[in-house]
CSV table of C-alpha atoms in Angstrom, one decimal:
chain,number,residue,atom,x,y,z
X,1,MET,CA,-0.1,0.0,0.1
X,2,ARG,CA,1.2,3.7,-0.8
X,3,LYS,CA,1.0,6.5,1.5
X,4,ASN,CA,0.7,10.1,0.2
X,5,LEU,CA,3.5,12.3,1.5
X,6,GLY,CA,2.4,15.7,-0.3
X,7,ALA,CA,4.3,18.0,-2.5
X,8,LYS,CA,7.8,17.7,-1.5
X,9,PRO,CA,11.2,17.7,-3.3
X,10,TYR,CA,12.0,14.1,-2.7
X,11,LEU,CA,13.9,13.4,-6.0
X,12,TYR,CA,16.7,10.7,-5.5
X,13,PRO,CA,19.6,10.8,-5.8
X,14,MET,CA,19.8,14.6,-5.1
X,15,PRO,CA,23.5,15.5,-5.9
X,16,VAL,CA,25.5,17.7,-3.4
X,17,LEU,CA,26.8,20.6,-5.7
X,18,ILE,CA,29.4,23.1,-4.6
X,19,VAL,CA,28.9,26.2,-6.7
X,20,ALA,CA,31.8,28.7,-6.6
X,21,ALA,CA,32.5,32.2,-7.8
X,22,TYR,CA,34.5,35.1,-7.7
X,23,ASP,CA,33.2,38.5,-6.2
X,24,GLU,CA,34.4,41.7,-7.8
X,25,ALA,CA,37.5,41.9,-5.8
X,26,GLY,CA,38.5,38.3,-6.8
X,27,GLY,CA,37.6,36.8,-3.4
X,28,ALA,CA,36.4,33.1,-4.0
X,29,ASN,CA,33.2,32.1,-2.4
X,30,ALA,CA,31.3,28.9,-2.5
X,31,MET,CA,27.8,27.5,-1.4
X,32,ASN,CA,26.2,24.2,-1.2
X,33,ALA,CA,23.4,23.7,-3.5
X,34,ALA,CA,21.5,20.4,-3.7
X,35,TRP,CA,18.7,21.6,-6.3
X,36,GLY,CA,20.5,21.0,-9.7
X,37,ALA,CA,20.8,18.8,-12.6
X,38,ALA,CA,22.1,18.2,-16.2
X,39,ALA,CA,20.0,20.4,-18.4
X,40,GLY,CA,21.3,19.2,-21.8
X,41,ALA,CA,24.6,17.6,-22.9
X,42,GLN,CA,26.3,20.9,-22.1
X,43,GLN,CA,24.0,22.8,-19.6
X,44,ILE,CA,23.5,22.7,-16.1
X,45,PHE,CA,20.4,23.8,-14.1
X,46,LEU,CA,20.5,25.3,-10.5
X,47,CYS,CA,17.8,26.6,-8.2
X,48,LEU,CA,19.7,29.1,-6.2
X,49,SER,CA,18.0,32.1,-4.2
X,50,PRO,CA,19.3,35.6,-5.0
X,51,GLY,CA,20.3,36.5,-1.3
X,52,HIS,CA,23.2,34.1,-1.4
X,53,LYS,CA,26.8,35.9,-1.8
X,54,THR,CA,27.6,33.2,-4.5
X,55,VAL,CA,24.7,34.1,-6.8
X,56,LYS,CA,25.6,37.7,-6.3
X,57,ASN,CA,29.0,36.8,-7.5
X,58,ILE,CA,27.9,34.7,-10.4
X,59,LEU,CA,25.7,37.5,-11.8
X,60,ALA,CA,28.5,40.1,-11.4
X,61,LYS,CA,31.3,37.8,-13.3
X,62,GLY,CA,28.8,35.7,-15.5
X,63,ALA,CA,30.9,32.5,-14.5
X,64,PHE,CA,30.9,29.9,-12.1
X,65,THR,CA,32.1,26.1,-11.2
X,66,VAL,CA,30.4,23.2,-9.9
X,67,GLY,CA,32.2,20.9,-7.6
X,68,ILE,CA,30.8,17.6,-7.0
X,69,GLY,CA,30.5,17.1,-3.2
X,70,ASP,CA,32.4,13.8,-2.2
X,71,ALA,CA,32.5,11.5,0.9
X,72,ALA,CA,36.0,12.6,1.9
X,73,HIS,CA,34.9,16.2,2.3
X,74,VAL,CA,31.2,15.8,3.5
X,75,THR,CA,31.9,18.1,6.5
X,76,ALA,CA,33.4,21.0,4.5
X,77,CYS,CA,30.6,20.7,2.0
X,78,ASP,CA,28.0,21.0,4.5
X,79,TYR,CA,29.9,23.9,6.2
X,80,VAL,CA,29.8,26.0,3.0
X,81,GLY,CA,26.0,25.4,3.0
X,82,VAL,CA,25.3,26.3,6.7
X,83,ALA,CA,27.6,29.2,6.8
X,84,SER,CA,26.7,32.5,4.7
X,85,GLY,CA,29.3,34.1,2.4
X,86,ASN,CA,27.5,37.4,3.5
X,87,ASP,CA,28.7,36.9,7.1
X,88,VAL,CA,31.8,34.8,6.8
X,89,PRO,CA,34.5,36.3,4.5
X,90,ASP,CA,36.8,33.4,4.3
X,91,LYS,CA,34.2,30.5,4.3
X,92,LEU,CA,36.3,28.5,1.9
X,93,GLY,CA,39.3,28.8,4.1
X,94,LYS,CA,37.5,27.8,7.3
X,95,ALA,CA,36.1,24.8,5.3
X,96,GLY,CA,39.7,23.8,4.5
X,97,PHE,CA,39.1,24.3,0.9
X,98,HIS,CA,41.8,25.9,-1.5
X,99,THR,CA,41.1,27.1,-4.8
X,100,SER,CA,42.9,27.9,-8.4
X,101,LYS,CA,41.4,29.9,-11.2
X,102,SER,CA,39.7,27.9,-14.0
X,103,GLU,CA,41.4,27.8,-17.5
X,104,PHE,CA,38.4,28.2,-19.2
X,105,VAL,CA,35.9,30.8,-17.0
X,106,ASP,CA,36.7,33.5,-14.7
X,107,ALA,CA,35.6,31.3,-11.6
X,108,PRO,CA,37.6,29.3,-8.8
X,109,VAL,CA,38.0,25.5,-9.1
X,110,ILE,CA,38.0,24.0,-5.5
X,111,GLN,CA,41.0,21.7,-5.5
X,112,GLU,CA,39.9,19.2,-2.7
X,113,LEU,CA,36.8,18.3,-4.8
X,114,PRO,CA,38.2,16.0,-7.4
X,115,LEU,CA,35.6,16.7,-10.1
X,116,ALA,CA,34.5,20.4,-11.3
X,117,LEU,CA,32.3,21.7,-14.2
X,118,GLU,CA,33.3,25.1,-15.2
X,119,CYS,CA,30.6,27.1,-16.5
X,120,LYS,CA,29.4,30.3,-18.1
X,121,LEU,CA,26.1,32.0,-16.8
X,122,ILE,CA,23.5,31.9,-19.6
X,123,ARG,CA,20.6,33.3,-17.5
X,124,TYR,CA,19.1,33.7,-14.0
X,125,ASP,CA,15.6,34.5,-13.3
X,126,THR,CA,15.2,36.4,-10.1
X,127,GLU,CA,11.4,35.5,-9.6
X,128,SER,CA,11.8,31.5,-10.1
X,129,HIS,CA,15.5,31.5,-8.9
X,130,HIS,CA,16.2,29.4,-11.8
X,131,LEU,CA,20.0,29.6,-13.2
X,132,LEU,CA,21.0,28.1,-16.3
X,133,GLY,CA,24.7,27.6,-17.1
X,134,GLN,CA,26.8,26.4,-20.1
X,135,ILE,CA,29.5,23.8,-19.2
X,136,VAL,CA,32.6,25.0,-21.0
X,137,ASN,CA,34.9,22.4,-19.5
X,138,VAL,CA,35.0,19.6,-17.1
X,139,SER,CA,38.1,19.0,-15.0
X,140,ALA,CA,38.8,16.0,-13.0
X,141,ASP,CA,41.7,15.0,-10.6
X,142,GLU,CA,44.0,12.3,-11.9
X,143,SER,CA,43.1,10.0,-9.0
X,144,VAL,CA,39.4,9.7,-10.1
X,145,ILE,CA,40.2,8.9,-13.8
X,146,LEU,CA,40.5,5.4,-15.2
X,147,ALA,CA,43.2,4.3,-17.8
X,148,ASP,CA,40.5,4.5,-20.6
X,149,GLY,CA,39.9,8.3,-19.5
X,150,LYS,CA,36.5,7.8,-18.1
X,151,LEU,CA,35.7,8.7,-14.3
X,152,ASP,CA,35.9,6.1,-11.6
X,153,ILE,CA,32.9,6.9,-9.7
X,154,GLU,CA,33.9,4.6,-6.7
X,155,LYS,CA,37.0,6.8,-6.3
X,156,LEU,CA,35.0,9.7,-6.8
X,157,ALA,CA,32.5,8.7,-4.1
X,158,PRO,CA,30.0,11.4,-4.8
X,159,ILE,CA,27.4,12.3,-1.9
X,160,ALA,CA,23.8,12.8,-2.2
X,161,PHE,CA,21.5,14.8,0.0
X,162,ASP,CA,18.4,13.1,1.3
X,163,PRO,CA,15.8,16.0,1.7
X,164,ALA,CA,13.5,13.7,3.6
X,165,ASN,CA,16.0,13.0,6.5
X,166,ALA,CA,18.6,15.8,6.2
X,167,ALA,CA,21.3,13.7,5.6
X,168,TYR,CA,24.1,12.8,3.1
X,169,TRP,CA,24.6,9.4,1.6
X,170,THR,CA,27.0,8.0,-0.8
X,171,LEU,CA,26.0,6.1,-4.0
X,172,GLY,CA,25.9,2.4,-3.5
X,173,GLU,CA,27.1,-0.4,-5.9
X,174,LYS,CA,26.6,-0.7,-9.4
X,175,VAL,CA,23.5,-2.7,-10.2
X,176,GLY,CA,23.4,-2.9,-14.1
X,177,ASN,CA,24.5,-1.2,-17.5
X,178,ALA,CA,23.0,1.7,-19.1
X,179,PHE,CA,21.5,1.3,-22.5
X,180,SER,CA,22.2,-2.3,-22.5
X,181,ASP,CA,20.5,-4.5,-19.7
X,182,GLY,CA,17.1,-3.1,-21.0
X,183,LYS,CA,17.7,-4.8,-24.3
X,184,LYS,CA,17.0,-8.4,-22.8
X,185,LEU,CA,13.4,-7.3,-22.6
X,186,GLN,CA,13.2,-6.5,-26.5
């Protein structure tokens, strides 16, 4: 038997995305954003409130990066979500994060997070809080890249946000092969 839970954002898995941008003075800031997804082959969608310092920075610079939160940095990833860049000037430093400038966009890459999407702002709607970005490059630490050049998801150890229980989870084991297993039913 099913039970109705009401209208809630219970979409699983919900990735933990660490969105980073520079301010006008070149200072790096980042925030934890769970509401985001691929919006096409080279675009990303985020839902971000305009009061965040990171959003103000993105609008000023027109660029941002999205680091994928991982199990090794769950505390730091949560911290950049609970602390406001409007109140804590060196939020990234306090989290233990270090940045370098992206080679492709005017935005910081968080070195501790092994996977980053480097993006240009396409548009931001202040009413819906919807942000659309163009993925210009994806950079990955060599530690999470397999010999064939693909990502090793086990070494990446991405975390997901559980909105129903306010918790972070790692992804489980591989259970199938995309675009292949379903062919057995054809």
